[in-house]
Amino acid sequence: MKRIIFFLFALGGLLQMHAQMYRYNLNFELSARHFVDTIPIEFEDDQIYITALVDGEPYRFNLDTGSSQGIAYSNGRMPYGRSLGKVQSRDANGHIDTIHAVSFPTFTIGRLTIRGYSGSLLRHHTTQPKYDAIIGFDLFNKGLNAKIDVRNGYLILTDQRDYFDDEPGLPFKYRLLRFVPNVRLTPYPGCSDEALFDTGSKRLYVMGNRSLSLFEDKVPQIESQVEGRSHGHRAIGSFGTERAALVTFLWLDGFQLGDFFFNDYHTMTTQGYSRIGAELLNYGALIINPKRKRFTFQPYNGQQAVMVSNQQMNIAFVPKNGMPSVGLVWEGSPHYRNGFRQGDVILQIDGRAIRSFHDFQRYPFIEGREHTFLVRDTQGQLHEIISVR
């Protein structure tokens, strides 16, 4: 009898725990059917922003295809509703945490009102963020087709499945992994890399370290495209910065996404997943077709290739205990020669005190101009460094 009572007690505990866990769902309601709506967007610093109205008050939403659902912020401006339970969440760096899911207030984007939308509850990294909430890929998993055109500043949303079928472009498939889209690209001949399509990430393409390790066994000439190596970290996810590890700086002759080629591209590796970021949208509009799990890329240049010819990123700053710190610096870069080292904490710029990572992000750097940095190194020593930001 005691065994039965214990079993029932344990089962009750499991049921209670299960009831407290929130599951991914698409139960939110849309105010319109058989609609097409053109919604203005901003594309600022390679991020997509949409104005959403809540009780007539405007809020700025970041459109993040790397997030399966929305994100609200406990220290943000936008109100949010009751807790819906806890959810296990994974960020783009592969970090996992258990957090609360909450209900969003009813909001309107363009002419479309959305009720019952839900998302994770986090804290903003900065005290004055650029956006109030995130809307995730569930907007499209709900069945909405979309066209994102940042050059002309609009997002077209429609529930008409064949609305974009006659538009030209270069299609490529995606698959859903943890409810977010992953695409295949070719960085080297005969090598396929699966990358998270993540408009919350800025860079056009970063390669996961695990992918590079696989390619090194297949492509002997990879070493000729390695510009350098360093130890550090740069990617900031929902649950913090990626762990510090070996970073490889790469120059690619080009990489192929679908039938489109991005030539002469400098990139680096990351500890998380390979990612295609929102920089892609500088080169063409993108159509999302969730029924067929297909993207269609419409190059602005009307060609099937583009010369990117970007500069290599050779220094990265990350938050450490709320302060800006050098997370990564390439030993072959001018920043390294000028004195920056990994772990340096920025205390002043041009004589102005820097009291937070937010202060650093908002500092009015002038492109091409030298700035004077006062830093504290990992040994506690103070150094003055003159370098171009």
Coordinates of C-alpha atoms in Angstrom, one line a residue:
M1 CA 0.0 0.0 0.0
K2 CA 2.9 2.3 0.8
R3 CA 4.4 1.7 -2.6
I4 CA 1.1 2.7 -4.3
I5 CA 0.8 5.9 -2.3
F6 CA 4.4 6.8 -3.1
F7 CA 3.8 6.2 -6.8
L8 CA 0.7 8.3 -6.9
F9 CA 2.5 11.1 -5.0
A10 CA 5.5 11.0 -7.4
L11 CA 3.1 10.9 -10.4
G12 CA 1.3 13.9 -9.0
G13 CA 4.6 15.7 -8.6
L14 CA 5.4 15.0 -12.3
L15 CA 2.0 16.2 -13.4
Q16 CA 2.4 19.4 -11.4
M17 CA 5.9 20.0 -12.9
H18 CA 4.5 19.3 -16.4
A19 CA 1.7 21.8 -15.8
Q20 CA 4.2 24.5 -15.0
M21 CA 6.2 24.0 -18.2
Y22 CA 5.2 26.1 -21.2
R23 CA 5.1 24.5 -24.6
Y24 CA 5.7 26.1 -27.9
N25 CA 2.4 27.0 -29.5
L26 CA 0.8 29.1 -32.3
N27 CA -2.4 29.8 -30.6
F28 CA -2.3 33.5 -31.0
E29 CA -5.1 35.2 -33.0
L30 CA -4.9 37.4 -36.0
S31 CA -7.5 40.1 -36.6
A32 CA -7.8 39.6 -40.3
R33 CA -8.3 36.8 -42.9
H34 CA -7.6 36.8 -46.6
F35 CA -5.5 39.9 -46.1
V36 CA -2.4 41.6 -47.6
D37 CA -0.7 44.3 -45.6
T38 CA 2.4 46.4 -46.3
I39 CA 4.1 47.4 -43.1
P40 CA 6.8 50.0 -42.8
I41 CA 10.1 48.8 -41.3
E42 CA 13.4 50.3 -40.2
F43 CA 16.7 48.7 -41.0
E44 CA 19.2 50.2 -38.6
D45 CA 22.7 48.7 -37.9
D46 CA 21.7 45.6 -39.8
Q47 CA 18.6 44.9 -37.6
I48 CA 14.9 45.0 -38.6
Y49 CA 12.5 47.0 -36.5
I50 CA 8.7 47.2 -36.7
T51 CA 6.5 49.7 -34.8
A52 CA 3.9 48.0 -32.8
L53 CA 1.0 49.8 -31.1
V54 CA -0.2 48.7 -27.6
D55 CA -3.2 50.7 -26.4
G56 CA -2.2 53.4 -28.9
E57 CA 1.3 53.6 -27.5
P58 CA 4.2 52.9 -30.0
Y59 CA 6.8 50.3 -29.2
R60 CA 9.7 49.1 -31.2
F61 CA 9.9 45.4 -32.0
N62 CA 13.0 43.6 -33.4
L63 CA 12.1 41.0 -36.0
D64 CA 14.4 38.1 -35.1
T65 CA 14.0 34.9 -37.2
G66 CA 16.5 33.1 -34.9
S67 CA 14.0 33.3 -32.0
S68 CA 11.3 30.7 -32.1
Q69 CA 8.9 33.0 -30.2
G70 CA 8.7 36.5 -28.9
I71 CA 10.8 38.0 -26.1
A72 CA 9.6 40.5 -23.5
Y73 CA 11.8 42.2 -21.0
S74 CA 11.4 42.5 -17.3
N75 CA 13.3 45.7 -17.2
G76 CA 11.7 47.2 -20.4
R77 CA 9.1 49.7 -21.3
M78 CA 6.5 47.4 -22.7
P79 CA 4.0 45.9 -20.3
Y80 CA 3.5 42.2 -20.3
G81 CA 0.9 39.9 -18.8
R82 CA 0.9 36.9 -16.5
S83 CA 3.4 34.1 -16.4
L84 CA 2.4 31.1 -18.5
G85 CA 4.9 28.8 -16.9
K86 CA 8.6 28.0 -17.5
V87 CA 10.2 27.1 -20.7
Q88 CA 13.6 25.7 -21.6
S89 CA 15.3 28.1 -24.0
R90 CA 18.4 27.9 -26.1
D91 CA 20.2 30.9 -27.6
A92 CA 22.2 31.1 -30.8
N93 CA 25.4 30.3 -28.9
G94 CA 24.0 27.0 -27.7
H95 CA 23.5 28.1 -24.1
I96 CA 20.4 26.6 -22.4
D97 CA 18.4 28.1 -19.5
T98 CA 15.0 27.7 -18.0
I99 CA 13.1 31.0 -17.9
H100 CA 9.5 32.2 -17.6
A101 CA 7.1 32.5 -20.6
V102 CA 4.6 35.4 -20.4
S103 CA 1.7 36.7 -22.4
F104 CA 2.1 39.8 -24.6
P105 CA -0.5 42.6 -24.5
T106 CA -2.6 42.8 -27.6
F107 CA -0.6 44.7 -30.2
T108 CA -1.1 46.0 -33.8
I109 CA 1.5 46.1 -36.6
G110 CA 0.3 47.8 -39.7
R111 CA -3.4 47.0 -39.8
L112 CA -3.0 43.6 -38.3
T113 CA -3.9 43.1 -34.6
I114 CA -2.4 40.1 -32.8
R115 CA -4.0 38.7 -29.6
G116 CA -2.7 36.0 -27.3
Y117 CA 0.9 36.2 -28.4
S118 CA 3.4 34.8 -26.0
G119 CA 7.1 34.8 -25.4
S120 CA 10.1 34.4 -23.1
L121 CA 10.8 36.8 -20.4
L122 CA 14.4 38.1 -20.2
R123 CA 16.4 41.1 -19.0
H124 CA 17.9 43.6 -21.4
H125 CA 21.7 43.7 -21.5
T126 CA 21.7 47.5 -21.6
T127 CA 19.8 50.1 -19.6
Q128 CA 18.6 52.0 -22.7
P129 CA 18.0 49.3 -25.4
K130 CA 17.2 50.1 -29.0
Y131 CA 14.0 48.0 -28.9
D132 CA 11.2 47.0 -26.5
A133 CA 10.4 43.4 -27.5
I134 CA 11.2 40.7 -30.1
I135 CA 8.8 39.1 -32.4
G136 CA 10.1 35.7 -33.5
F137 CA 9.7 33.2 -36.4
D138 CA 6.4 31.9 -35.0
L139 CA 4.8 34.8 -36.9
F140 CA 5.7 32.9 -40.1
N141 CA 5.2 29.4 -38.6
K142 CA 1.6 30.5 -38.0
G143 CA 1.3 30.4 -41.8
L144 CA 1.9 33.9 -42.9
N145 CA 3.9 34.5 -46.1
A146 CA 6.1 37.5 -46.1
K147 CA 8.4 39.7 -48.1
I148 CA 11.2 41.7 -46.4
D149 CA 12.6 44.6 -48.5
V150 CA 14.9 46.7 -46.4
R151 CA 16.0 48.9 -49.4
N152 CA 12.4 50.1 -49.8
G153 CA 11.6 49.9 -46.1
Y154 CA 8.7 47.5 -46.0
L155 CA 7.5 44.1 -44.8
I156 CA 4.5 42.6 -46.7
L157 CA 2.5 40.1 -44.7
T158 CA -0.3 37.9 -46.1
D159 CA -2.2 34.7 -45.3
Q160 CA -2.7 34.1 -49.0
R161 CA -0.4 31.1 -49.7
D162 CA 0.2 31.8 -53.4
Y163 CA 0.5 35.5 -53.2
F164 CA 4.3 35.6 -54.1
D165 CA 4.3 32.6 -56.4
D166 CA 4.7 34.7 -59.6
E167 CA 7.5 36.8 -58.2
P168 CA 11.0 36.2 -59.7
G169 CA 13.9 35.2 -57.5
L170 CA 16.3 32.4 -56.4
P171 CA 14.6 29.9 -54.1
F172 CA 16.3 27.8 -51.5
K173 CA 14.8 25.5 -48.9
Y174 CA 15.0 25.7 -45.1
R175 CA 14.2 23.2 -42.4
L176 CA 12.9 23.9 -38.9
L177 CA 15.1 22.9 -36.1
R178 CA 13.7 23.9 -32.7
F179 CA 11.1 25.9 -34.6
V180 CA 13.6 28.2 -36.3
P181 CA 14.8 28.0 -39.9
N182 CA 18.1 26.5 -40.9
V183 CA 19.5 26.7 -44.4
R184 CA 22.3 24.9 -46.3
L185 CA 25.2 26.9 -47.9
T186 CA 28.4 25.9 -49.6
P187 CA 31.6 27.7 -48.2
Y188 CA 34.0 25.4 -50.0
P189 CA 33.5 23.1 -53.1
G190 CA 31.9 19.9 -52.0
C191 CA 31.3 21.1 -48.4
S192 CA 27.8 21.9 -47.1
D193 CA 27.3 23.9 -43.9
E194 CA 23.9 24.1 -42.1
A195 CA 23.4 27.6 -40.7
L196 CA 20.7 29.1 -38.6
F197 CA 19.0 31.9 -40.5
D198 CA 19.0 34.5 -37.8
T199 CA 18.1 38.1 -38.5
G200 CA 18.9 38.8 -34.8
S201 CA 22.5 38.3 -35.8
K202 CA 24.2 41.0 -37.9
R203 CA 27.0 39.4 -39.9
L204 CA 26.3 37.9 -43.3
Y205 CA 27.9 34.5 -42.4
V206 CA 29.8 33.2 -39.5
M207 CA 31.0 29.6 -39.4
G208 CA 30.7 27.3 -36.4
N209 CA 34.0 25.8 -35.1
R210 CA 32.5 22.4 -35.5
S211 CA 31.8 23.0 -39.2
L212 CA 35.4 24.2 -39.8
S213 CA 36.8 21.1 -38.1
L214 CA 34.8 18.9 -40.5
F215 CA 35.9 21.0 -43.6
E216 CA 39.6 20.9 -42.6
D217 CA 39.5 17.1 -43.1
K218 CA 38.0 17.5 -46.6
V219 CA 39.6 20.6 -48.1
P220 CA 43.4 20.7 -48.0
Q221 CA 43.6 24.3 -49.3
I222 CA 41.6 25.7 -46.3
E223 CA 44.8 26.7 -44.5
S224 CA 45.5 29.1 -47.4
Q225 CA 42.3 30.9 -46.6
V226 CA 43.1 31.3 -42.9
E227 CA 44.1 34.9 -42.1
G228 CA 44.9 34.3 -38.5
R229 CA 43.8 32.7 -35.2
S230 CA 43.2 34.1 -31.7
H231 CA 41.6 33.1 -28.5
G232 CA 38.5 34.9 -27.3
H233 CA 34.8 35.5 -27.9
R234 CA 32.5 38.0 -29.5
A235 CA 28.9 36.6 -29.9
I236 CA 26.4 37.8 -27.3
G237 CA 23.3 35.7 -27.0
S238 CA 20.2 35.8 -24.8
F239 CA 22.1 34.1 -22.0
G240 CA 25.4 35.9 -22.2
T241 CA 28.5 35.9 -24.3
E242 CA 29.8 32.7 -25.9
R243 CA 32.5 30.9 -24.1
A244 CA 36.1 31.9 -24.9
A245 CA 37.8 29.5 -27.3
L246 CA 40.0 29.5 -30.4
V247 CA 38.7 31.8 -33.1
T248 CA 39.8 31.4 -36.7
F249 CA 39.8 34.4 -39.1
L250 CA 38.9 33.3 -42.6
W251 CA 38.9 34.7 -46.1
L252 CA 36.6 32.9 -48.4
D253 CA 36.9 33.1 -52.2
G254 CA 33.1 33.0 -51.9
F255 CA 30.2 31.0 -50.6
Q256 CA 27.0 29.9 -52.2
L257 CA 23.5 30.2 -50.8
G258 CA 21.0 28.6 -53.0
D259 CA 22.0 29.7 -56.5
F260 CA 23.5 33.0 -55.3
F261 CA 27.3 33.6 -54.8
F262 CA 28.8 36.0 -52.2
N263 CA 32.4 36.5 -53.4
D264 CA 35.5 37.8 -51.5
Y265 CA 34.1 37.5 -48.0
H266 CA 36.0 37.8 -44.7
T267 CA 34.5 36.1 -41.8
M268 CA 35.4 34.2 -38.6
T269 CA 34.4 31.2 -36.6
T270 CA 32.0 31.1 -33.6
Q271 CA 31.5 28.7 -30.7
G272 CA 27.8 28.4 -31.4
Y273 CA 26.0 27.4 -34.6
S274 CA 26.9 28.7 -38.0
R275 CA 24.7 31.6 -38.8
I276 CA 23.4 33.6 -41.8
G277 CA 22.5 37.1 -40.4
A278 CA 20.6 40.2 -41.4
E279 CA 23.5 41.6 -43.5
L280 CA 22.0 39.3 -46.2
L281 CA 19.2 41.8 -46.6
N282 CA 21.6 44.5 -47.8
Y283 CA 21.9 42.5 -51.0
G284 CA 18.4 41.6 -51.8
A285 CA 14.8 41.2 -50.7
L286 CA 13.6 38.0 -49.1
I287 CA 10.3 36.1 -49.5
I288 CA 9.3 33.6 -46.8
N289 CA 7.0 30.8 -47.7
P290 CA 6.3 28.7 -44.6
K291 CA 4.0 26.2 -46.3
R292 CA 6.8 25.1 -48.7
K293 CA 9.5 25.9 -46.1
R294 CA 11.2 28.0 -48.7
F295 CA 13.0 31.3 -49.0
T296 CA 13.3 33.2 -52.2
F297 CA 16.1 35.7 -52.6
Q298 CA 15.6 38.6 -54.9
P299 CA 19.0 40.2 -55.5
Y300 CA 19.0 44.0 -55.8
N301 CA 21.6 43.9 -58.5
G302 CA 19.6 41.5 -60.6
Q303 CA 22.6 39.2 -60.9
Q304 CA 23.5 35.8 -59.4
A305 CA 26.6 37.0 -57.6
V306 CA 27.9 40.0 -55.7
M307 CA 31.4 41.1 -54.6
V308 CA 31.2 41.7 -50.9
S309 CA 34.9 42.7 -50.3
N310 CA 34.3 43.5 -46.7
Q311 CA 37.0 44.1 -44.0
Q312 CA 37.9 41.5 -41.5
M313 CA 36.5 42.1 -38.0
N314 CA 39.7 42.2 -35.9
I315 CA 38.5 43.4 -32.4
A316 CA 35.3 42.7 -30.5
F317 CA 34.0 44.2 -27.3
V318 CA 31.7 42.3 -24.9
P319 CA 30.1 43.1 -21.6
K320 CA 32.0 41.9 -18.5
N321 CA 30.4 42.6 -15.1
G322 CA 28.5 45.4 -16.9
M323 CA 31.6 47.0 -18.4
P324 CA 32.9 46.9 -21.9
S325 CA 35.8 44.5 -22.2
V326 CA 37.9 43.3 -25.1
G327 CA 36.5 39.9 -25.9
L328 CA 38.6 39.2 -28.9
V329 CA 41.6 40.9 -30.7
W330 CA 43.4 39.5 -33.7
E331 CA 47.2 39.6 -33.2
G332 CA 47.7 40.7 -36.8
S333 CA 45.5 43.8 -36.4
P334 CA 46.4 47.4 -35.8
H335 CA 44.4 47.3 -32.6
Y336 CA 46.7 44.6 -31.2
R337 CA 49.8 46.6 -32.4
N338 CA 48.4 49.7 -30.7
G339 CA 48.2 47.8 -27.4
F340 CA 44.7 46.2 -27.0
R341 CA 44.7 42.8 -25.3
Q342 CA 41.9 40.3 -24.5
G343 CA 40.3 41.1 -21.2
D344 CA 41.2 44.8 -21.2
V345 CA 38.3 46.8 -19.6
I346 CA 37.5 50.2 -21.1
L347 CA 37.4 52.9 -18.4
Q348 CA 37.6 56.1 -20.4
I349 CA 37.4 57.2 -24.0
D350 CA 38.9 60.6 -24.9
G351 CA 38.8 61.6 -21.3
R352 CA 35.1 60.7 -20.9
A353 CA 34.3 58.2 -18.2
I354 CA 32.7 54.9 -19.4
R355 CA 30.6 53.5 -16.6
S356 CA 28.8 50.7 -18.4
F357 CA 28.6 48.7 -21.6
H358 CA 25.7 50.9 -22.7
D359 CA 27.9 54.0 -22.4
F360 CA 30.4 52.3 -24.7
Q361 CA 27.7 51.3 -27.2
R362 CA 26.4 54.9 -27.3
Y363 CA 29.8 56.6 -27.5
P364 CA 30.0 58.9 -30.6
F365 CA 32.9 57.3 -32.4
I366 CA 34.0 59.0 -35.6
E367 CA 35.0 56.6 -38.4
G368 CA 38.7 56.9 -39.3
R369 CA 39.5 59.1 -36.3
E370 CA 41.9 58.1 -33.5
H371 CA 40.5 57.9 -30.0
T372 CA 42.3 57.6 -26.7
F373 CA 41.3 54.7 -24.5
L374 CA 42.1 54.3 -20.9
V375 CA 42.0 50.5 -20.1
R376 CA 42.6 48.3 -17.1
D377 CA 44.3 45.0 -18.1
T378 CA 43.8 41.6 -16.5
Q379 CA 46.6 42.3 -14.1
G380 CA 44.9 45.5 -12.8
Q381 CA 47.4 47.8 -14.5
L382 CA 46.2 51.0 -16.3
H383 CA 47.2 51.7 -19.9
E384 CA 46.4 54.5 -22.4
I385 CA 45.9 53.3 -26.0
I386 CA 45.5 55.4 -29.0
S387 CA 43.6 53.6 -31.8
V388 CA 41.0 54.0 -34.5
R389 CA 37.7 52.5 -33.5

